[in-house]
CSV table of C-alpha atoms and ligand atoms in Angstrom, one decimal:
chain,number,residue,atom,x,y,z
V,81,UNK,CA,7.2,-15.1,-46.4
V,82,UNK,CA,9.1,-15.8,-43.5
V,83,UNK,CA,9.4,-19.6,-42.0
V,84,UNK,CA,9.2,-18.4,-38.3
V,85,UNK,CA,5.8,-18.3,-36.8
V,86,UNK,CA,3.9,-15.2,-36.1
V,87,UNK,CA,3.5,-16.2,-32.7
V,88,UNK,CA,7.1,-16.3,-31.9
V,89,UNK,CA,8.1,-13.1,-33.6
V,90,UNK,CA,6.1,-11.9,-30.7
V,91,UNK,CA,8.7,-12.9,-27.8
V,92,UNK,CA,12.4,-12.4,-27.2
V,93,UNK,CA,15.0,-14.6,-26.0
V,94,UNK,CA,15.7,-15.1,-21.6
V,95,UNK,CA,17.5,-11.7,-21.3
V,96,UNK,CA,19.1,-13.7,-18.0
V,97,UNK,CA,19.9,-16.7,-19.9
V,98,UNK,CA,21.7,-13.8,-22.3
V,99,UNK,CA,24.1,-12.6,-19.8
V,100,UNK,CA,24.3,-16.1,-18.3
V,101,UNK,CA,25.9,-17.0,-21.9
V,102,UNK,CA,28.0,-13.3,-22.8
V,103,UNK,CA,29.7,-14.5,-19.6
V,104,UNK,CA,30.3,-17.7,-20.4
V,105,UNK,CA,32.0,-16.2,-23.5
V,106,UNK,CA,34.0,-13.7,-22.4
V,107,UNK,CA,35.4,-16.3,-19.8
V,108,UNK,CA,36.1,-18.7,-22.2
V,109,UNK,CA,38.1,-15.8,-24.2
V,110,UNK,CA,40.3,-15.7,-20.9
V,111,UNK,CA,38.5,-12.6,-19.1
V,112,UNK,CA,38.2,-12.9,-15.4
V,113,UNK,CA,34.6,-12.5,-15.7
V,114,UNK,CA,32.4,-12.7,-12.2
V,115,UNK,CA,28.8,-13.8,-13.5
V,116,UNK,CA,26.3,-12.6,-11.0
V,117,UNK,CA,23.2,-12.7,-13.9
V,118,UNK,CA,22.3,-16.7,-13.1
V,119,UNK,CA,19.3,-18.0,-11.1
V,120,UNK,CA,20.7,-20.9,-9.7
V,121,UNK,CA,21.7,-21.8,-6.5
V,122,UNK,CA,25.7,-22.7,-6.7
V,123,UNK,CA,25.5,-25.6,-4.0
V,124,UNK,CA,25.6,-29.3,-4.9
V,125,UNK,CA,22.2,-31.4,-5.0
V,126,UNK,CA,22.6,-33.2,-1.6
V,127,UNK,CA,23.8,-36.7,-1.4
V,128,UNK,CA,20.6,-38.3,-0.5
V,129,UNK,CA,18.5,-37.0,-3.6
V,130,UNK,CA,21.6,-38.2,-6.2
V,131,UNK,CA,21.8,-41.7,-4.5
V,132,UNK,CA,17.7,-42.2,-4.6
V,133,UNK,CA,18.6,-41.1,-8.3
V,134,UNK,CA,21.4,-44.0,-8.7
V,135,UNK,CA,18.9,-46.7,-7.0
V,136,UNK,CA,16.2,-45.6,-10.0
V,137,UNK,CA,18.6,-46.2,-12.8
V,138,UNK,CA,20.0,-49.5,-10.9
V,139,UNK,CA,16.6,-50.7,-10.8
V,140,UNK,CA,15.1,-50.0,-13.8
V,141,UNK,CA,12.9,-47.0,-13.4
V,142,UNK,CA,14.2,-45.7,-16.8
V,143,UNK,CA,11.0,-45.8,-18.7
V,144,UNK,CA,8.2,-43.8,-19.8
V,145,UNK,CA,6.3,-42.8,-16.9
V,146,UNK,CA,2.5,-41.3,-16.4
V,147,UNK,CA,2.5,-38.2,-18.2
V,148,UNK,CA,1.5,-35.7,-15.3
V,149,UNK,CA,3.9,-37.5,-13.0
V,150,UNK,CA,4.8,-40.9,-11.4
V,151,UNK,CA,1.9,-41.7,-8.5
V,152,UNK,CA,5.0,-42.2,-5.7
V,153,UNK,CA,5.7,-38.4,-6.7
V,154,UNK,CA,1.8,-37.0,-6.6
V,155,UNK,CA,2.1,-38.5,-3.1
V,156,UNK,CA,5.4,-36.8,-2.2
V,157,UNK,CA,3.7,-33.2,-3.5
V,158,UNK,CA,0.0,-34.0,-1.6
V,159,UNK,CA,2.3,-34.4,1.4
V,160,UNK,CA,4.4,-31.5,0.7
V,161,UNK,CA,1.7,-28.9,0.4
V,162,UNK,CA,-0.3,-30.7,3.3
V,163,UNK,CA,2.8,-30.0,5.6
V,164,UNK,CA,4.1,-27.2,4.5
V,165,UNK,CA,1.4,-25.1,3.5
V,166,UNK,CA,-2.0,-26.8,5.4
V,167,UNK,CA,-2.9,-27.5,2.0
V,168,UNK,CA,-5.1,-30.7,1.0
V,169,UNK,CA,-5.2,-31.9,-2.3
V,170,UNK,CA,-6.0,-35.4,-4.3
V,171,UNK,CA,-4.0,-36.9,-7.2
V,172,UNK,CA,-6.0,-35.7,-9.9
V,173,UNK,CA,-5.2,-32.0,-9.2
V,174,UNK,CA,-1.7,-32.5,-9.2
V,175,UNK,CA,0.6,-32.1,-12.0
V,176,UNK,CA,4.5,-32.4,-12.5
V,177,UNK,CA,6.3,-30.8,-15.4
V,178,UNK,CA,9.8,-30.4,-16.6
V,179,UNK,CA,10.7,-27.8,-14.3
V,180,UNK,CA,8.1,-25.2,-13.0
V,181,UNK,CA,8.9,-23.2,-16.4
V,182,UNK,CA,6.9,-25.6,-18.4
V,183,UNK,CA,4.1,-26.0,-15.9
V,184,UNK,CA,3.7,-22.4,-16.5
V,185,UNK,CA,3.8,-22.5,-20.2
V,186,UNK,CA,1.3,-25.5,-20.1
V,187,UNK,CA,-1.1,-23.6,-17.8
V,188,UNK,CA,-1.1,-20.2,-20.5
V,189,UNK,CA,-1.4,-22.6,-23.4
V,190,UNK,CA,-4.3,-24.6,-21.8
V,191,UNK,CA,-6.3,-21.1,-20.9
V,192,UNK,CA,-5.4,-18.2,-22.5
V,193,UNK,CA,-7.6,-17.0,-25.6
V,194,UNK,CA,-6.4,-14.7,-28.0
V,195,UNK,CA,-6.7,-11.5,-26.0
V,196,UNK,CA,-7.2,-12.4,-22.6
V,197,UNK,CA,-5.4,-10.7,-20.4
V,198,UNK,CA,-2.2,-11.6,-17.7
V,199,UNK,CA,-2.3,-8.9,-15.1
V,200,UNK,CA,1.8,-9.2,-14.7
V,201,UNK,CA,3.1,-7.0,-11.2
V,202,UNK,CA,6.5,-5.6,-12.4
V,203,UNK,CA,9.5,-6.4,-11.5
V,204,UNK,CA,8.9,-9.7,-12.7
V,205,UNK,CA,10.5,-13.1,-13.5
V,206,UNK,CA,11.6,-12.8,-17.2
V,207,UNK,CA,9.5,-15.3,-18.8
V,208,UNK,CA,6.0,-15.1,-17.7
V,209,UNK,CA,5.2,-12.0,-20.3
V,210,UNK,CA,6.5,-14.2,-23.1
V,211,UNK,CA,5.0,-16.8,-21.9
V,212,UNK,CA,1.6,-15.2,-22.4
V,213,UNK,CA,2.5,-13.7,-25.4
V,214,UNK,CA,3.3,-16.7,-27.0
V,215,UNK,CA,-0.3,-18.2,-26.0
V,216,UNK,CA,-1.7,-15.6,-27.6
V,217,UNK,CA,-2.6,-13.3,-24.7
V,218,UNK,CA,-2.0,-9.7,-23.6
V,219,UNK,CA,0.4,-9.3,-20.3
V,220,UNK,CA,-1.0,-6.5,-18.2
V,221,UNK,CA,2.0,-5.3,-16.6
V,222,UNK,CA,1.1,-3.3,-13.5
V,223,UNK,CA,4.8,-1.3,-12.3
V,224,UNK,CA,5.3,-1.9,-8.5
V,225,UNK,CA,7.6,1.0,-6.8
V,226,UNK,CA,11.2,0.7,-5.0
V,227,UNK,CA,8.3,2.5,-1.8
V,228,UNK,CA,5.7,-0.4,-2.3
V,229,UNK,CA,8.7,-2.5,-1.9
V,230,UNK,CA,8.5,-3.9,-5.5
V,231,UNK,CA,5.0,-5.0,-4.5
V,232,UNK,CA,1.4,-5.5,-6.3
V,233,UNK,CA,-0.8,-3.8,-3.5
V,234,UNK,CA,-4.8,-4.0,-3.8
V,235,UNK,CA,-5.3,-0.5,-5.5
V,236,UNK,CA,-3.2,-1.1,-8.1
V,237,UNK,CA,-4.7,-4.8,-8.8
V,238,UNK,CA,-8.3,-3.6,-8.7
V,239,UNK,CA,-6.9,-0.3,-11.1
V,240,UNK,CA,-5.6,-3.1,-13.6
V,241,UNK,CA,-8.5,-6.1,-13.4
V,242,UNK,CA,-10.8,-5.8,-16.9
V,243,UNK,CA,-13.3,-7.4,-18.5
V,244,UNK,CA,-11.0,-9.4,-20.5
V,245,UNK,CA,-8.9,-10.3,-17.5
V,246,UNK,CA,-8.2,-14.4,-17.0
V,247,UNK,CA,-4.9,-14.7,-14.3
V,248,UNK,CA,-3.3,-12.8,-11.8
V,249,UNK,CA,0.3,-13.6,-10.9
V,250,UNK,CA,2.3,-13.8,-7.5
V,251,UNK,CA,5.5,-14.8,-6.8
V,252,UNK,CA,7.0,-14.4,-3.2
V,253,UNK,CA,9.9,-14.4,-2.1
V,254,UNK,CA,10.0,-12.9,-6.0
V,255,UNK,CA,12.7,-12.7,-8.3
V,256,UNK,CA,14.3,-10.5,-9.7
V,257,UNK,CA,13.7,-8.3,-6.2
V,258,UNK,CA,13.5,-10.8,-3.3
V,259,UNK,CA,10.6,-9.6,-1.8
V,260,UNK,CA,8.4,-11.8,-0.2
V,261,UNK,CA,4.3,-11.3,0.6
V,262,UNK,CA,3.2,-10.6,4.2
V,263,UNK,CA,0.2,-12.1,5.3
V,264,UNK,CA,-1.5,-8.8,5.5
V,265,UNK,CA,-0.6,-7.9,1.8
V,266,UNK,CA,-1.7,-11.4,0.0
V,267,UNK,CA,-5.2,-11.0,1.8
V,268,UNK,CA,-5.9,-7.9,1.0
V,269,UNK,CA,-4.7,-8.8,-2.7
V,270,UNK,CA,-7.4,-11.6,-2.2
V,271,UNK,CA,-10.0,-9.3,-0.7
V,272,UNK,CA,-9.9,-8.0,-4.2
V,273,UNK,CA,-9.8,-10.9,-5.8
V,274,UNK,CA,-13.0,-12.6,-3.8
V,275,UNK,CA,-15.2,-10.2,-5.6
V,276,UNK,CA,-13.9,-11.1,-9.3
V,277,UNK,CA,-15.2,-14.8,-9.7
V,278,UNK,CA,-13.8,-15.0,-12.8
V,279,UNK,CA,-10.5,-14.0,-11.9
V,280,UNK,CA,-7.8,-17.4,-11.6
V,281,UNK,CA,-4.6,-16.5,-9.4
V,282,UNK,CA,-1.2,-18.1,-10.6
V,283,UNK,CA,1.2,-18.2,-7.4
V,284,UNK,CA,4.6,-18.5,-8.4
V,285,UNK,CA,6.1,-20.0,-5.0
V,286,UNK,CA,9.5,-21.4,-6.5
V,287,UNK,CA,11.7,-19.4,-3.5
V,288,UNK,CA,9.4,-20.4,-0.3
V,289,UNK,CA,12.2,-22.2,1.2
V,290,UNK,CA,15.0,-19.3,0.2
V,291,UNK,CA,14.1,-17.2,2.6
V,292,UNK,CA,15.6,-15.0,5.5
V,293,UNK,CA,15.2,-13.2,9.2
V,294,UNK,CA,12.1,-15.7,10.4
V,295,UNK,CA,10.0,-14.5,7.2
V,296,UNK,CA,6.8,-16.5,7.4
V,297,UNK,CA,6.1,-17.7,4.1
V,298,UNK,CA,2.3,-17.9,3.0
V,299,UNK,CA,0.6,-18.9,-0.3
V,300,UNK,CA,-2.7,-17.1,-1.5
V,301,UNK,CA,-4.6,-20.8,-1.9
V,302,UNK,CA,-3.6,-21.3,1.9
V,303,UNK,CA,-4.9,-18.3,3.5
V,304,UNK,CA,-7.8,-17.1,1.2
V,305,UNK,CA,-11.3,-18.7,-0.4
V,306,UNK,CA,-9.7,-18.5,-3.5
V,307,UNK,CA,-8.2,-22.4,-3.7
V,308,UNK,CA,-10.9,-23.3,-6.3
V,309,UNK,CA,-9.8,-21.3,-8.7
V,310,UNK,CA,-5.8,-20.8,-7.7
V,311,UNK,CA,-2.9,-22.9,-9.2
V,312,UNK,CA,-0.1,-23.0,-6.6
V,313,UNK,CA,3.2,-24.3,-8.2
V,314,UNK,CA,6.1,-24.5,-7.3
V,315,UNK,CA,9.1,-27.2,-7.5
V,316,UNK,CA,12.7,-28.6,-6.3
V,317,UNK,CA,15.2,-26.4,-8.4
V,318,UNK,CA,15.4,-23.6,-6.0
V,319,UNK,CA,14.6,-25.3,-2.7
V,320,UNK,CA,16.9,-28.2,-2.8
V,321,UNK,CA,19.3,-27.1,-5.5
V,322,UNK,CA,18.0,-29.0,-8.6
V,323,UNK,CA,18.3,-27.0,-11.6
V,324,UNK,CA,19.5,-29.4,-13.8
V,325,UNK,CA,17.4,-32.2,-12.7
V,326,UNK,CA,14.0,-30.4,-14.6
V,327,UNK,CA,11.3,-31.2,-11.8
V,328,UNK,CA,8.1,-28.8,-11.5
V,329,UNK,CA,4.6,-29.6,-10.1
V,330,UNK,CA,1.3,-27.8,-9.3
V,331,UNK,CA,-1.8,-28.0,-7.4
V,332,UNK,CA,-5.1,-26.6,-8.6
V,333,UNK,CA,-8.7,-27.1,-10.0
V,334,UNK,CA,-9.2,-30.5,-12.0
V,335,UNK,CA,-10.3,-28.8,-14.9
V,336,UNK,CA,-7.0,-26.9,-15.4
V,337,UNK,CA,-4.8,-29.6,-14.8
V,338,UNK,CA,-5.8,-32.2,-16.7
V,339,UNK,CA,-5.8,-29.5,-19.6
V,340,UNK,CA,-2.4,-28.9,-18.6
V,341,UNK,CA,-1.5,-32.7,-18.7
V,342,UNK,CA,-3.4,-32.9,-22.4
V,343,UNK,CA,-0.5,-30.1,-23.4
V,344,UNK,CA,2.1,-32.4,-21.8
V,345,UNK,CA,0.9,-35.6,-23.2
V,346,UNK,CA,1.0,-34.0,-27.0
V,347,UNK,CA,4.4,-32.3,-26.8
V,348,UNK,CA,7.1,-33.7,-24.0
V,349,UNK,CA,5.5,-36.9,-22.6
V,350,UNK,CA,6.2,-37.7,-19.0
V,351,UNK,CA,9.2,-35.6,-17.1
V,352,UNK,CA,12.7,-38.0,-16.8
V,353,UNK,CA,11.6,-40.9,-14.5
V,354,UNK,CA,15.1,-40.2,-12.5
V,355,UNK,CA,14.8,-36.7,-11.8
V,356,UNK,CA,11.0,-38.0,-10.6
V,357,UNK,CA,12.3,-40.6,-8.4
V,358,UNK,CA,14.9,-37.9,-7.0
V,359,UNK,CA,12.5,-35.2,-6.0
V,360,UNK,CA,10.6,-38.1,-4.4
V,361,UNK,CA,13.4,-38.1,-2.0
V,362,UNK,CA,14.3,-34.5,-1.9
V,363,UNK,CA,10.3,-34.0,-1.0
V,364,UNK,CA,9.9,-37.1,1.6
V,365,UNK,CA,13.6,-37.1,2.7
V,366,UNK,CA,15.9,-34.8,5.7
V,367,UNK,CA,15.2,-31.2,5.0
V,368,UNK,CA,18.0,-30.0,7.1
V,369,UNK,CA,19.9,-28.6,3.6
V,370,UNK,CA,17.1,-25.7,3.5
V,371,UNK,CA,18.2,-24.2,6.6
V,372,UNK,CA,22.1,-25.0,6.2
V,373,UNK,CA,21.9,-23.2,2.9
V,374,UNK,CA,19.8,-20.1,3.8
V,375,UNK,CA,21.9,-19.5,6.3
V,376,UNK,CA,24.8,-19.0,3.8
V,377,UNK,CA,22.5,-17.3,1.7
V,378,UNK,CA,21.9,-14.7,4.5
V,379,UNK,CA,25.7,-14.0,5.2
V,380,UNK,CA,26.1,-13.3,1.6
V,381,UNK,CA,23.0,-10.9,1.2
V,382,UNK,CA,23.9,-9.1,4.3
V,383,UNK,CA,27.3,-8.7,2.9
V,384,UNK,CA,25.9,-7.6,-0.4
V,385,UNK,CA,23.1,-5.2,0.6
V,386,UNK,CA,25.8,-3.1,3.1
V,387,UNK,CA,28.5,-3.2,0.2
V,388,UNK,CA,25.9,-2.2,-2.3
V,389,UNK,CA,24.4,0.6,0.3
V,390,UNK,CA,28.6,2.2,0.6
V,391,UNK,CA,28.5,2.9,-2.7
V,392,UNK,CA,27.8,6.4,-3.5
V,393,UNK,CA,25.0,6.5,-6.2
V,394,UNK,CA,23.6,2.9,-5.7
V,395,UNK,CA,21.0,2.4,-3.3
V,396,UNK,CA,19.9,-1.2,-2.2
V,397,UNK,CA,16.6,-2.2,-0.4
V,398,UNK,CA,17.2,-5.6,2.0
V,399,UNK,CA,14.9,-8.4,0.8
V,400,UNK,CA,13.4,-11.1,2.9
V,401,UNK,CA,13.6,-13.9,0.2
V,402,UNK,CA,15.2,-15.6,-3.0
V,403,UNK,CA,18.6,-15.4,-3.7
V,404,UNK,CA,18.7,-11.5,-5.3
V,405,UNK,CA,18.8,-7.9,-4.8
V,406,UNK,CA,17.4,-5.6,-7.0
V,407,UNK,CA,19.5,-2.1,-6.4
V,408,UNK,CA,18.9,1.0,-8.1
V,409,UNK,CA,21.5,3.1,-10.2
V,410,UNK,CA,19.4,6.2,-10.9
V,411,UNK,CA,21.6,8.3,-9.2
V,412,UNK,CA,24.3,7.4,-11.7
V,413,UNK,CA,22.2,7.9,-14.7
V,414,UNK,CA,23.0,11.2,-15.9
V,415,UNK,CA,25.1,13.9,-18.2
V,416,UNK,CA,28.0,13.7,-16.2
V,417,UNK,CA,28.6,10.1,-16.1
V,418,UNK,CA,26.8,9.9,-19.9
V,419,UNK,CA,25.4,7.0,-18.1
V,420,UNK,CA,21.4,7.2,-19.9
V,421,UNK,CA,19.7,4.1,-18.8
V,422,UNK,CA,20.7,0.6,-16.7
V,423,UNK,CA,21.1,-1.4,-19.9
V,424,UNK,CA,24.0,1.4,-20.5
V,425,UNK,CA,25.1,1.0,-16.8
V,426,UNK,CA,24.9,-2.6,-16.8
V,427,UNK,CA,26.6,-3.0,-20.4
V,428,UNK,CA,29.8,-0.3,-19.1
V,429,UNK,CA,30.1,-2.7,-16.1
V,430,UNK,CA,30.8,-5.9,-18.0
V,431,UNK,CA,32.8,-4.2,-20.5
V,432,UNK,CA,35.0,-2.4,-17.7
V,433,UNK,CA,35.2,-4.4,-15.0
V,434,UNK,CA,34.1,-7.9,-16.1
V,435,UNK,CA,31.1,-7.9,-13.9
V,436,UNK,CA,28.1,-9.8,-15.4
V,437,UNK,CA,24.5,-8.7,-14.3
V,438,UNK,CA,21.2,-7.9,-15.7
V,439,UNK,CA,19.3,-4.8,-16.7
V,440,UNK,CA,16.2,-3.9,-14.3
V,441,UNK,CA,14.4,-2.8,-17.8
V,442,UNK,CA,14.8,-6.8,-18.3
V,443,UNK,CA,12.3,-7.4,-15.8
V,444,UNK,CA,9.8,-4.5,-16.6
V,445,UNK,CA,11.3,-1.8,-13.9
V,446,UNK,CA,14.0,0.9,-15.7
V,447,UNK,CA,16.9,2.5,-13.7
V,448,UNK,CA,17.3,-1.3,-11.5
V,449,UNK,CA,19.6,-3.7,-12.1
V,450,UNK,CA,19.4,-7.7,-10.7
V,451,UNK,CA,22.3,-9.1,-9.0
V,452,UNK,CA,22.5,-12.7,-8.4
V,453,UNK,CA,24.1,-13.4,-5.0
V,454,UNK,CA,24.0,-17.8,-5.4
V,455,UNK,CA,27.5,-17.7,-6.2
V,456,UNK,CA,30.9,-18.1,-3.6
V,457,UNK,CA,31.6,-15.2,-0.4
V,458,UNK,CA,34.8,-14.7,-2.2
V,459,UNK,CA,33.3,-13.9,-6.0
V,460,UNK,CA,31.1,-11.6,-4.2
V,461,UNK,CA,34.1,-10.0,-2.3
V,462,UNK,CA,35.7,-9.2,-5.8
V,463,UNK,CA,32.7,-8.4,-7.6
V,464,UNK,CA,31.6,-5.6,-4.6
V,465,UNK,CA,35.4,-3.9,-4.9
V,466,UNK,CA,35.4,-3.9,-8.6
V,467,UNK,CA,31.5,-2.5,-8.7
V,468,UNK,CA,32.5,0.7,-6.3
V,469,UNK,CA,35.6,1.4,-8.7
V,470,UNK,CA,33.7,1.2,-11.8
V,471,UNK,CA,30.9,3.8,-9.7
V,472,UNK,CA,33.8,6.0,-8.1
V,473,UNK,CA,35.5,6.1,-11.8
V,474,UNK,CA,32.2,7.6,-12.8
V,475,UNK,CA,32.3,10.8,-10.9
A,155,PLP,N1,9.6,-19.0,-11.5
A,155,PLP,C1,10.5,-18.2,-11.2
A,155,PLP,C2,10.2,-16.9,-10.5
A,155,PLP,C3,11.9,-18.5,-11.5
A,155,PLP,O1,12.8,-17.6,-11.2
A,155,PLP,C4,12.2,-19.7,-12.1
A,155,PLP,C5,13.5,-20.0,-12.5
A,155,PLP,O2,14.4,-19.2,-12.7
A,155,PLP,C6,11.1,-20.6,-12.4
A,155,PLP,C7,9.8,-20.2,-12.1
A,155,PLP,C8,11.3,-21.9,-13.1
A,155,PLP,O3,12.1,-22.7,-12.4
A,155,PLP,P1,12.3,-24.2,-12.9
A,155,PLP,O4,11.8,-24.3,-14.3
A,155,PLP,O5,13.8,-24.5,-12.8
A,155,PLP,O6,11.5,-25.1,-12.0
């Protein structure tokens, strides 16, 4: 009898946080190895978020905390979603977790029966299928095309919605693809979704402020009657460049969030009282790093998208959000390049030309690959040029 668990035999390891690490290897083996697999912006946290950090420590605010977050940071996120997305909540359906990652893990564990069922749109963000795997559900994954723009439209949803179906999930701007929701496509996702009472609605809304060419960002609690039974969460890792610093939060119906602070309270305790006190400030504090930032973001996917589109056998759709693109390499998957599959395609690239991304069959859509573009203009420079020789040596 083995010692693992059933339950985790179930899932697999990140597949990003892979690639993330074979880089990190081969670089510390002395390749020049360009890593474009990691989800992280590469800018610093802004000045005014560390120092509110430093004053915490200074003064003491280095104890256990509430579990489901500090009240000076409930009042940062209430103000937050009020301002930002005309959103009105109290304290008590507001929850902050170490990172969004485990406020998603804590909302499947507090839900999902054995069987229930995750209606998953694919591409999607590695995790959420093992997430609900590991709670014991069923992910429904519902394939979105390169022509729906890598989106979930209502035909699909209603084709997918069971008996036995519990959550939807949304994430726009999205990763791995970077496409972001119109209006017009989350309400008729909610037209569908009005008529299935039992139906709750997970948006995933970690990129709203990565985002590009006036793209109005909306959320499906904001702009449907579905609030009562939608959990809306989102976080500063993305938005203000906080990775590290492990900050999450949500906004949804009591019920489900004091369930998910019951999770918390028997397994990680409070998030770290520092990184609290600094998204207090990164929330309440100058927001003019957003724009700054997207607007590099924007030189480098423009850069990226027309270098990828050059390449003869790669073609690249322009995204309006997040900080990826999501091209295709079908048209070099074939006899005469002996090229079968992306993982192929993506493995030859490293192993050639020291180029690190990830597989598009990682994120539930073959014949795609993800490229990362939160890294320097001059990595991606190098990392275009070397991905057109490894394609022209293919021919
Ligand atoms: N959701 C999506 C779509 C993501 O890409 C990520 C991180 O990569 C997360 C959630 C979790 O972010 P964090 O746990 O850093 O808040």
């Amino acid at each position: 009898m083995s010692i693992i668990s059933d339950s985790l035999k179930r899932i697999k390891p990140s597949p990003t946080i892979a690639v993330t690490q074979k880089a990190r290897e081969l670089r510390s083996a002395g390749k020049d190895v360009i890593g474009l697999g990691a989800g992280e912006p590469d800018f610093d946290t802004p000045n005014n978020i560390k120092k509110a950090a430093i004053r915490a420590i200074k003064k003491g605010d280095t104890k256990y905390t509430a579990v489901d977050g500090t009240p000076a940071l409930k009042k940062a996120v209430i103000g937050k979603f009020r301002r930002e997305n005309k959103l009105n909540y109290s304290a008590d359906q507001i929850t902050v977790g170490t990172g969004g990652k485990q406020v998603l893990y804590n909302t499947f564990m507090a839900t999902l029966n054995k069987g229930d069922e995750v209606i998953i749109p694919a591409p999607f963000w590695v995790s959420y299928p093992d997430m609900v795997l590991l709670a014991g559900g069923r992910p429904k994954i519902v394939k979105c095309t390169e022509q729906e723009g890598f989106k979930l439209t209502a035909k699909k949803l209603k084709k997918a919605i069971s008996k036995r179906t519990k959550w939807v999930i949304l994430n726009s701007p999205s990763n791995p693809t970077g496409a972001g929701y119109t209006k017009k496509e989350i309400q008729s996702l909610a037209k569908v979704l009005t008529r299935n009472k039992k139906i709750y609605i997970l948006s995933d809304d970690i990129y709203e402020h990565v985002r590009y060419d006036n793209f109005n960002f909306f959320t499906i609690a904001q702009i449907s009657k579905l609030k009562d039974r939608t959990i809306t969460m989102n976080g500063v890792s993305k938005s203000y460049a906080m990775t590290g610093w492990r900050i999450g939060y949500a906004a949804g119906p009591k019920d489900i969030i004091k369930a998910i602070g019951k999770i918390q309270s028997q397994s990680t305790s409070n998030p770290s009282s520092i990184s609290q006190a600094a998204a207090v400030e990164a929330l309440n504090g100058k927001q003019s790093f957003i724009k700054k930032r997207s607007n590099a973001f924007k030189q480098r996917r423009d850069f990226v998208v027309k270098s990828l589109n050059s390449i003869k056998g790669i073609s690249c759709l322009k995204p309006n959000g997040a900080f990826y693109v999501f091209p295709s390499c079908k048209g070099l998957l074939n006899k005469k390049t002996k090229l079968k599959t992306d993982t192929d395609f993506v493995k030859k690239l490293l192993e050639k030309e020291n180029v690190a991304v990830v597989q598009g069959s990682a994120f539930g859509l073959d014949g795609y690959f993800r490229i990362s573009y939160a890294t320097s203009m001059k990595s991606l420079e190098k990392a275009m040029n070397r991905i057109k020789s490894f394609c022209e040596s293919l021919e």
